[in-house]
XYZ file of C-alpha atoms in Angstrom:
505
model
C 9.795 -29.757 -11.642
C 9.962 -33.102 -9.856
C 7.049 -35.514 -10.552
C 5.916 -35.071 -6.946
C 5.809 -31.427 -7.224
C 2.723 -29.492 -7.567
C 1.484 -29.887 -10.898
C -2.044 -28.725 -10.924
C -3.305 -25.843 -8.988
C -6.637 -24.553 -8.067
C -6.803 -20.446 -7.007
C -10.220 -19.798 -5.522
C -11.946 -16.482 -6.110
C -11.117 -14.006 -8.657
C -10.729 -10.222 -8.367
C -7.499 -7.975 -8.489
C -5.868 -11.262 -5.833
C -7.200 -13.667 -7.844
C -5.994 -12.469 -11.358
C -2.997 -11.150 -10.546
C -1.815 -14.450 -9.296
C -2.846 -16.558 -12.353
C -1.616 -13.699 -14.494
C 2.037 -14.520 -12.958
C 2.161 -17.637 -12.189
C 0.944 -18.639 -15.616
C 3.659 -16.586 -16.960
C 6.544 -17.543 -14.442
C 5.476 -21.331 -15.048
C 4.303 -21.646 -18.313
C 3.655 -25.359 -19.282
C 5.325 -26.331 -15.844
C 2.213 -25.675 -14.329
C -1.755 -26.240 -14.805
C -3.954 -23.689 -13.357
C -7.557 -23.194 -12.588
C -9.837 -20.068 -11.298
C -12.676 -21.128 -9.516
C -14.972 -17.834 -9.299
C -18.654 -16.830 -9.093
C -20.518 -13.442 -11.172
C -22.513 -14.103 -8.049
C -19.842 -13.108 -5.326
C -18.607 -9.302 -5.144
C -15.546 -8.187 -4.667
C -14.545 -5.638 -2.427
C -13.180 -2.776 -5.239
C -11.846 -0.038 -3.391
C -8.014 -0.656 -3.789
C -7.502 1.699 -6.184
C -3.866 3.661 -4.949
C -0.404 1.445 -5.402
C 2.843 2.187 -4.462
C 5.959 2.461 -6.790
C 6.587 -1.797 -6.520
C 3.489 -2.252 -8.897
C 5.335 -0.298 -11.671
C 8.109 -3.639 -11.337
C 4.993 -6.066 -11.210
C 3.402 -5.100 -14.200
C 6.851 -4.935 -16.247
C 7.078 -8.254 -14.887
C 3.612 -9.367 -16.719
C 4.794 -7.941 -19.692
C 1.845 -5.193 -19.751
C 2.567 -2.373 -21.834
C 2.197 0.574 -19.905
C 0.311 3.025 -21.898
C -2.253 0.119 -21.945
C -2.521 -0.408 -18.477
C -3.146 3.700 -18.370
C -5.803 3.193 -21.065
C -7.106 0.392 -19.728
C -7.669 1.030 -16.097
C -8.613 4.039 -16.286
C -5.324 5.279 -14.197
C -3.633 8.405 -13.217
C 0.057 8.619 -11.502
C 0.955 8.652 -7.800
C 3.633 10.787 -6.477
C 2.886 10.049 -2.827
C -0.029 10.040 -0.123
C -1.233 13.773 1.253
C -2.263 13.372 5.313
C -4.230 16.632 6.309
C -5.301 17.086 10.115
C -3.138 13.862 11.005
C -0.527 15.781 13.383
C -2.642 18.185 14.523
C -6.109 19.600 12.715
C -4.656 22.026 10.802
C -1.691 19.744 9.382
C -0.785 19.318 6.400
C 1.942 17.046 4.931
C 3.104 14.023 2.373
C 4.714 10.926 2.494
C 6.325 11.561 -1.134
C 7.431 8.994 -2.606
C 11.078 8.932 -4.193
C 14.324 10.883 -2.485
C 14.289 14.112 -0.276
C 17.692 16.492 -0.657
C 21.344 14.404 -1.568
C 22.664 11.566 -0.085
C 25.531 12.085 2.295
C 28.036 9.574 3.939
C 27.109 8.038 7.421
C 24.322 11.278 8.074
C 20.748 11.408 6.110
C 19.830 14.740 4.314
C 17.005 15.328 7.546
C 20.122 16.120 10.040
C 21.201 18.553 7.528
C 18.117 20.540 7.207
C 17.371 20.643 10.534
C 20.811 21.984 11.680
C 20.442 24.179 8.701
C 16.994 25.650 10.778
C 18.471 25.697 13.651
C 21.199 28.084 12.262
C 18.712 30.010 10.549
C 16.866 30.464 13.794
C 20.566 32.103 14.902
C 20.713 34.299 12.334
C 17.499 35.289 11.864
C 16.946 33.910 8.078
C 14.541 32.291 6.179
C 13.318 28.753 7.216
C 12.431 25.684 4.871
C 10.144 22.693 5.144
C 11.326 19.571 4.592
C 9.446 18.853 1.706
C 10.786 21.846 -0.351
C 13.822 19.658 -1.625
C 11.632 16.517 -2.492
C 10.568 16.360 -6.213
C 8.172 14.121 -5.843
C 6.654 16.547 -3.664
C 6.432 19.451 -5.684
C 6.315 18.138 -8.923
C 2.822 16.345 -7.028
C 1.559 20.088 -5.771
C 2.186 21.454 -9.035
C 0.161 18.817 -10.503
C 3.004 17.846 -13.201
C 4.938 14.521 -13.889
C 6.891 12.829 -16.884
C 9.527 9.847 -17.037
C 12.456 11.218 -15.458
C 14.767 8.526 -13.278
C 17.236 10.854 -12.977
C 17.040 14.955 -12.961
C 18.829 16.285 -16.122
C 22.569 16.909 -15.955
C 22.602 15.706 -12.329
C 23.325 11.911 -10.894
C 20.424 12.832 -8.559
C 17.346 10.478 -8.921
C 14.370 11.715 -10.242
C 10.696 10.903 -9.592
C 9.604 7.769 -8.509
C 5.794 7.377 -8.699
C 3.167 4.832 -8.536
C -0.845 4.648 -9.971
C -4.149 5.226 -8.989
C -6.518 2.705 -10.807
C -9.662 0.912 -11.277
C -9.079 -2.312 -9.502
C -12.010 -3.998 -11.364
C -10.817 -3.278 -14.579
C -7.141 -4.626 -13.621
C -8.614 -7.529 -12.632
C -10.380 -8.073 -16.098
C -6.918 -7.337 -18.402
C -5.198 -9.536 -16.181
C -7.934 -12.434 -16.685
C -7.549 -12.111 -20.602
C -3.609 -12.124 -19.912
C -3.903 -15.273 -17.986
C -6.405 -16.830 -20.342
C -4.343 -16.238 -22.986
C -1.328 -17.779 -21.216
C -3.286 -20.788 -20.570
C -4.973 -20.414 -17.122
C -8.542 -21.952 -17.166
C -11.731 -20.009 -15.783
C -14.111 -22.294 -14.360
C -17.472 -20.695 -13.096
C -19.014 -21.468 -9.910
C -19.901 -21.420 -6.581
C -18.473 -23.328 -3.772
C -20.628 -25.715 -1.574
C -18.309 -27.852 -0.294
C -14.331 -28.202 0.440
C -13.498 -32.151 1.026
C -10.069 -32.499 3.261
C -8.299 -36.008 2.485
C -8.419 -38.004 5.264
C -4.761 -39.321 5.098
C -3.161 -35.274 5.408
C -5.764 -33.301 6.228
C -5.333 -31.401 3.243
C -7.730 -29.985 0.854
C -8.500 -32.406 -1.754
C -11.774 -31.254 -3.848
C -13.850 -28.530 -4.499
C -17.610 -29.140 -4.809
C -19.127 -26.571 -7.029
C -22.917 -25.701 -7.010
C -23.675 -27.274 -10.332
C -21.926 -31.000 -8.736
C -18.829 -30.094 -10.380
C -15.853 -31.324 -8.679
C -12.340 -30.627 -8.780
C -9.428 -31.531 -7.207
C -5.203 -30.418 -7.404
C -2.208 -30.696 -5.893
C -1.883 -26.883 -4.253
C -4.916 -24.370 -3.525
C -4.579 -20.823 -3.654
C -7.167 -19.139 -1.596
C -7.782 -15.808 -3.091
C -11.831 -15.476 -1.552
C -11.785 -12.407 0.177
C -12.678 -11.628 3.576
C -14.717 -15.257 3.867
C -10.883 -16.922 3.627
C -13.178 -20.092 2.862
C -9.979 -22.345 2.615
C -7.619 -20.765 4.918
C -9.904 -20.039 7.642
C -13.087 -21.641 7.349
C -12.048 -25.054 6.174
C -8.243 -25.062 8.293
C -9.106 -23.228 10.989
C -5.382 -21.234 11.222
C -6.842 -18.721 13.723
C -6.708 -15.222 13.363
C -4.063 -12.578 15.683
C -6.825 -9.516 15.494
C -4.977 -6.361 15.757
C -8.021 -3.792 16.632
C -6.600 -2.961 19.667
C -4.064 -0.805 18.093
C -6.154 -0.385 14.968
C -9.538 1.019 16.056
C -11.353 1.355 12.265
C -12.994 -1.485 11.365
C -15.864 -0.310 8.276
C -15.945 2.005 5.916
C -18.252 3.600 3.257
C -16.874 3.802 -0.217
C -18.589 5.887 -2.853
C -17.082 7.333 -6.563
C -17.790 10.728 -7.599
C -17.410 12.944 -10.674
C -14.620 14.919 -11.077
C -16.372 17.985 -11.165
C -14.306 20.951 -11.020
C -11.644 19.490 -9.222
C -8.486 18.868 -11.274
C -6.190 15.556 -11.825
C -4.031 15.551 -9.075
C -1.016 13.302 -8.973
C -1.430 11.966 -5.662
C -4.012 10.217 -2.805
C -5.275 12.624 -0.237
C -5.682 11.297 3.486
C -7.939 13.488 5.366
C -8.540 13.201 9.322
C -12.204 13.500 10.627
C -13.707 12.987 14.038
C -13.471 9.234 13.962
C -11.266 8.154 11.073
C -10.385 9.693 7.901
C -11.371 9.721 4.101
C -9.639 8.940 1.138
C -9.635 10.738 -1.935
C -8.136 8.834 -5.233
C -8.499 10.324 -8.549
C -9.002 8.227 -11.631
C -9.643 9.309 -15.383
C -13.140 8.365 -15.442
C -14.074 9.271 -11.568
C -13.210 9.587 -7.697
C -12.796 6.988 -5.657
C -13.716 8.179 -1.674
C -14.184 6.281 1.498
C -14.398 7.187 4.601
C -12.741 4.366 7.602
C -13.619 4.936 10.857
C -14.335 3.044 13.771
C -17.784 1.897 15.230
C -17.185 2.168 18.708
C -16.526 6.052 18.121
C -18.770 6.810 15.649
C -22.231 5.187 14.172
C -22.738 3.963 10.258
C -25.783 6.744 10.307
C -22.518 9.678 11.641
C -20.046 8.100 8.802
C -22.282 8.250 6.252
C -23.312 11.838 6.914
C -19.512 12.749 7.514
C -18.712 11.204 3.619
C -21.409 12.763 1.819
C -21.134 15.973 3.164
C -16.864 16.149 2.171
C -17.276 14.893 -1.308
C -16.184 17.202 -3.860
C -18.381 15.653 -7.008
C -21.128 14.498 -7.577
C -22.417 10.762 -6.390
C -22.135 8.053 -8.744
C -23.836 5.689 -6.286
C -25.205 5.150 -2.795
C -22.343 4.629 -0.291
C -21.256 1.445 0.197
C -20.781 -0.614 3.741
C -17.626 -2.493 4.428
C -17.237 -4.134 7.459
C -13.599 -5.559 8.464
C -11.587 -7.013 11.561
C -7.636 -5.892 10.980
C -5.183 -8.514 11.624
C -3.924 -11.462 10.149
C -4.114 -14.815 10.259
C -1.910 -17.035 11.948
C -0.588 -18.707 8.833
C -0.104 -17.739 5.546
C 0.683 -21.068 4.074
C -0.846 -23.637 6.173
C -1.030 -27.719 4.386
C -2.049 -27.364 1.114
C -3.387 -23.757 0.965
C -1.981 -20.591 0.172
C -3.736 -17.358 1.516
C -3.758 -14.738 -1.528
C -5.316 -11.174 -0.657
C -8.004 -10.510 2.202
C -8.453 -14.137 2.820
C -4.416 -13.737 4.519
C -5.764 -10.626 6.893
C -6.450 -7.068 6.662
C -4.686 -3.858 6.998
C -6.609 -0.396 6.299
C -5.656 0.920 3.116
C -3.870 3.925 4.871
C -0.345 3.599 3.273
C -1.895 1.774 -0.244
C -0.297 -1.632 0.546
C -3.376 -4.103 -0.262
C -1.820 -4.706 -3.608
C 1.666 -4.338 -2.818
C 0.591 -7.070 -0.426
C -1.248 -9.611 -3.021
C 2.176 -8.697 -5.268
C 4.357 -9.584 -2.603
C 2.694 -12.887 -1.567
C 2.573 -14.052 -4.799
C 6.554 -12.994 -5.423
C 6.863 -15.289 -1.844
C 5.037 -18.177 -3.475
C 7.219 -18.029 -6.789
C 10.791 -17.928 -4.743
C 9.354 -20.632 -1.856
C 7.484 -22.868 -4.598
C 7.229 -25.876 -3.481
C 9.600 -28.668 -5.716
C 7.620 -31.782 -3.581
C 4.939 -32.032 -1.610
C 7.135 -32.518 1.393
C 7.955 -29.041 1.852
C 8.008 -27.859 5.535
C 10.333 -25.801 5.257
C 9.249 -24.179 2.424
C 6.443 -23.572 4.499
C 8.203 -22.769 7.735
C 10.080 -19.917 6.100
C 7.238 -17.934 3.826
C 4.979 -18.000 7.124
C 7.681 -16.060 8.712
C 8.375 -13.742 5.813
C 4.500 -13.038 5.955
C 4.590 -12.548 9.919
C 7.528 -10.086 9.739
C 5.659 -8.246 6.666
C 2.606 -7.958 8.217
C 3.415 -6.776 11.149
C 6.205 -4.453 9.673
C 3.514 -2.661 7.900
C 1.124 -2.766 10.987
C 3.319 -0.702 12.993
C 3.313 2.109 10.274
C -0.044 2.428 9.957
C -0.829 2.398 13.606
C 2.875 5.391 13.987
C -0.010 7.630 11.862
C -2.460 7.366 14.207
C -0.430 7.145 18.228
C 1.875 10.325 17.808
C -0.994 12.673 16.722
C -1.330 15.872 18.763
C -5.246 15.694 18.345
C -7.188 15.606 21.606
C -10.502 17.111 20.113
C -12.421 14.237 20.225
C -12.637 10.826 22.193
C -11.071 8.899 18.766
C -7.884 11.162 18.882
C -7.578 10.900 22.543
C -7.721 7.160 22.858
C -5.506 6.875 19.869
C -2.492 9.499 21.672
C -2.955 7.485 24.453
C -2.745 3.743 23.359
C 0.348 1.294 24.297
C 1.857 0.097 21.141
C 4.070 -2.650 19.761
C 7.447 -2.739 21.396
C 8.768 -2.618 18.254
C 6.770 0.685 17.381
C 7.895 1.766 20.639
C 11.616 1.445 20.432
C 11.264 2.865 16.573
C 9.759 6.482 18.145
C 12.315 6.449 21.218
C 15.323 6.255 18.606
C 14.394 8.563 16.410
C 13.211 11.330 19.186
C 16.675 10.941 20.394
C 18.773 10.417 17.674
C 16.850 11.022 14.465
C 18.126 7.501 12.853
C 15.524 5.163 11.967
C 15.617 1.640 13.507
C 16.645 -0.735 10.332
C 14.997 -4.586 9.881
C 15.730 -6.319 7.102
C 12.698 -6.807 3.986
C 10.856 -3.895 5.508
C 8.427 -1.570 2.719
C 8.757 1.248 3.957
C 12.098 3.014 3.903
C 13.942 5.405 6.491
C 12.702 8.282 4.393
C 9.059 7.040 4.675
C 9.286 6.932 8.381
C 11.082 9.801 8.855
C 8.370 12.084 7.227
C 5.841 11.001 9.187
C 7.245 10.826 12.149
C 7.972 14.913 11.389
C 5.160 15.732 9.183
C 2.948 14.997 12.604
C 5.550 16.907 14.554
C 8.405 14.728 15.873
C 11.668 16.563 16.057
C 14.747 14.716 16.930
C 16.312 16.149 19.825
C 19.588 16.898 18.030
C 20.418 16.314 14.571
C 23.845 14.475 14.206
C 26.718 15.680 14.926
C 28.416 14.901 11.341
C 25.633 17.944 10.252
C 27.608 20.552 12.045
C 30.636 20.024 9.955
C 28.461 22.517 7.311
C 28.230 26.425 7.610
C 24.972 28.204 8.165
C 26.535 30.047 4.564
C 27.310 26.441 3.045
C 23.950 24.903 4.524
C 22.364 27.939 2.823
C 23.505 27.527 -0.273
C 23.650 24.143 -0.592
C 19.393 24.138 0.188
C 19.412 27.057 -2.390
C 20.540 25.799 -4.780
C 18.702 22.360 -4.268
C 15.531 23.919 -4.045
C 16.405 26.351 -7.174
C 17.486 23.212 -9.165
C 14.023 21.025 -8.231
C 11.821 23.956 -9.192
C 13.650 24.366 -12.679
C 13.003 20.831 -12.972
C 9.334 20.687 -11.759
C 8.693 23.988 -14.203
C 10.255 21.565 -17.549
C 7.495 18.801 -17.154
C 3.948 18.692 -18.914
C 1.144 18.660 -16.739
C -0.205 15.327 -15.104
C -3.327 15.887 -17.472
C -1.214 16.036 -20.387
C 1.010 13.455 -19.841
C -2.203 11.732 -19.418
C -3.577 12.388 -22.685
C -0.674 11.694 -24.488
C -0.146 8.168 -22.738
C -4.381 7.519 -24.037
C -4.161 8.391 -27.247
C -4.608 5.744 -30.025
């Protein structure tokens, strides 16, 4: 590192954004770099992101963290994919699994194959599928089973691809000891002032309550929904998205398990104004219900939560209040936005950690080798804009091409304009069935493709490269996929015993 790089670094605010940032950077830099969390026992943290998706797994290999720790430790369970229930219609029911659906074939996706293969069946008068019968992920999550398997047995067909459920509060403390230990300093304390240089403009000191002041080359502002640096203090502006994203609070409450067992993925349920969560962990359920005020009142939410839990209350229900969007910059000066303090998206699709993980992956490869770094800058504000958004317009595809009209939530959402981007995505596929590529984007064709047809989108024809198949070799080629998954879902332990075996000293 040049001397005129960024030697010293302040990250403000602790928590899952917080940690996870000194854990890595402390580890990606080592001596190269000095680092310092500012945060205060007096400040909550928001706690409720407790689903990942499969880029976490990566994440924590990167840290080093043993697995079957992390399991102990957090108090996780394994994620095969998200269930929606009364998203299409009220009586839907279907998942975006994560991992591969059928076998790869050249220049046509497996989707065109099964729905010719319906459509011939419909001829013939046979037995239709559902899409989801030749995903393993699926039914390997419905039968409440998973093990390490990257590839099925005796196949070159890929096997299950999964992600966790977890306490976020407990990640957040191993990561702190993994930091400490790698030489990031905790500094308690409370914030009263932020002093800009006069020279730059940029932020030069941090006055803590006790007088306390410090100062570094580079802040990381990892303080929540406050953004106290990033907002407050440099005034980025905010692009607020509620137009197309009506929820904006949500009550949050853990339960017992009660009788319910272990299952191996999040549930997504649609209610008159929003929809609940479900998340199992070893030690409890996390639930939440999002919705949005203008359709429904705290006093309605609340009543809607309680009375759709399955356990029994741990605590009251908790009130959080939050304006979706982002803010204008990412990277703005000085300051680096970490977490809620860069913007919001609802949890819908689990990507408020893949989106701390993914910033802090953006610092590492843009990290700044002098202070005269523009284009540094120039470039990871883009990356964030084209992320953001990216993810925006698959969280808002859940909620536009529902068939719901039941109640004045549904109807507004069927009827909203979208993005033009989220408008030319749904055209293509009704017509074609392809999915409209963009480079860096999370969520894969598959991903899109299941919602779009778990809420009822059928492309208009499947490709023409499908027909080249038999209804007799379509038939047995989904035969014997679906025989083959089964045998493989019936070989695994159970998701509690897998479990058990991962806890034990």
């Amino acid at each position: 590192m040049q001397k005129k790089g960024v030697r010293e670094l302040i990250i403000l605010g602790g928590g899952t954004a917080g940690w996870m940032t000194a854990a890595m950077l402390s580890r990606i830099f080592k001596d190269k770099l000095s680092i310092t969390l500012v945060e205060s026992e007096e400040i909550a943290t928001i706690g409720v992101g407790e689903a990942s998706i499969p880029p976490l797994v990566d994440f924590n290999r990167g840290l080093g963290l043993d697995e079957r720790e992390f399991i102990t430790r957090t108090q996780a369970t394994i994620k095969l994919g998200i269930e929606f229930t009364g998203w299409g219609d009220s009586n839907s029911q279907y998942m975006h699994a994560f991992g591969s659906i059928g076998k790869r074939f050249p220049f046509c996706d497996f989707h065109h194959v099964w729905q010719h293969a319906q459509q011939m069946a419909q001829q013939h008068g046979t037995a239709k599928s559902a899409l989801w019968d030749y995903s393993l992920n699926y039914r390997a999550a419905k039968a409440g089973r998973f093990a390490h398997l990257p590839v099925i047995p005796n196949t070159r067909l890929p096997g299950l691809e999964y992600a966790y459920h977890f306490d976020a509060g407990l990640y957040a403390k191993l990561l702190k000891e993994v930091a400490q230990k790698q030489g990031v300093i905790r500094k308690e304390g409370k914030v009263t002032e932020v002093k800009l240089s006069q020279q730059t403009g940029e932020v030069s000191e941090l006055v803590l309550h006790d007088g306390a002041r410090l100062s570094a080359d580079m802040f990381i502002d990892c303080s929540g929904l406050s953004a106290l640096l990033i907002d407050k203090t440099l005034n980025v502006g905010f692009d607020d998205w509620n137009h197309w994203l009506a929820c904006d609070s949500a009550f949050a409450i853990p339960t017992e398990h009660g009788d319910v067992p272990l299952l191996p993925y999040t549930q997504s349920i649609a209610h008159e104004a929003g929809w609940q969560w479900r998340i199992p962990l070893q030690h409890r359920v996390g639930n939440g219900l999002v919705f949005a005020s203008r359709f429904c009142s705290e006093t309605q939410a609340r009543e809607v939560l309680l009375s759709n839990l399955q356990g029994k209350p741990l605590d009251d229900p908790r009130l959080i209040r939050f304006k979706t969007g982002m803010r204008r910059k990412q990277w703005h000066k000085n300051v680096f936005a970490i977490g809620l303090s860069s913007g919001f998206l609802e949890p819908l699709e689990s990507t408020s950690i893949h989106l701390i993980q993914s910033a802090i992956m953006r610092l590492i490869r843009h990290f700044p080798v002098s202070k005269q770094s523009d284009m540094q800058r120039e470039a990871c504000n883009s990356e964030f804009s084209q992320e953001m958004k990216q993810i925006r317009d698959f969280i808002i595809l859940h909620y536009k091409i529902t068939k719901r009209d039941d109640t004045a939530f549904w109807r507004w959402c069927k009827d909203m304009e979208v993005p033009d981007s989220l408008e030319q995505r749904l055209a293509l596929f009704q017509q074609s069935g392809a999915v409209m590529r963009d480079e860096g984007n999370l969520f894969s064709d598959l991903a899109w493709q299941q919602v779009m047809m778990g809420q009822g989108i059928e492309p208009d024809a499947p490709h023409p490269l499908a027909a080249q198949f038999s209804h007799e070799q379509t038939k047995d080629l989904l035969d014997s996929l679906s025989t083959l998954l089964q045998h493989t879902v019936d070989q695994l332990p159970t998701h509690q015993a897998f479990l058990k075996n991962m806890t034990q000293a």
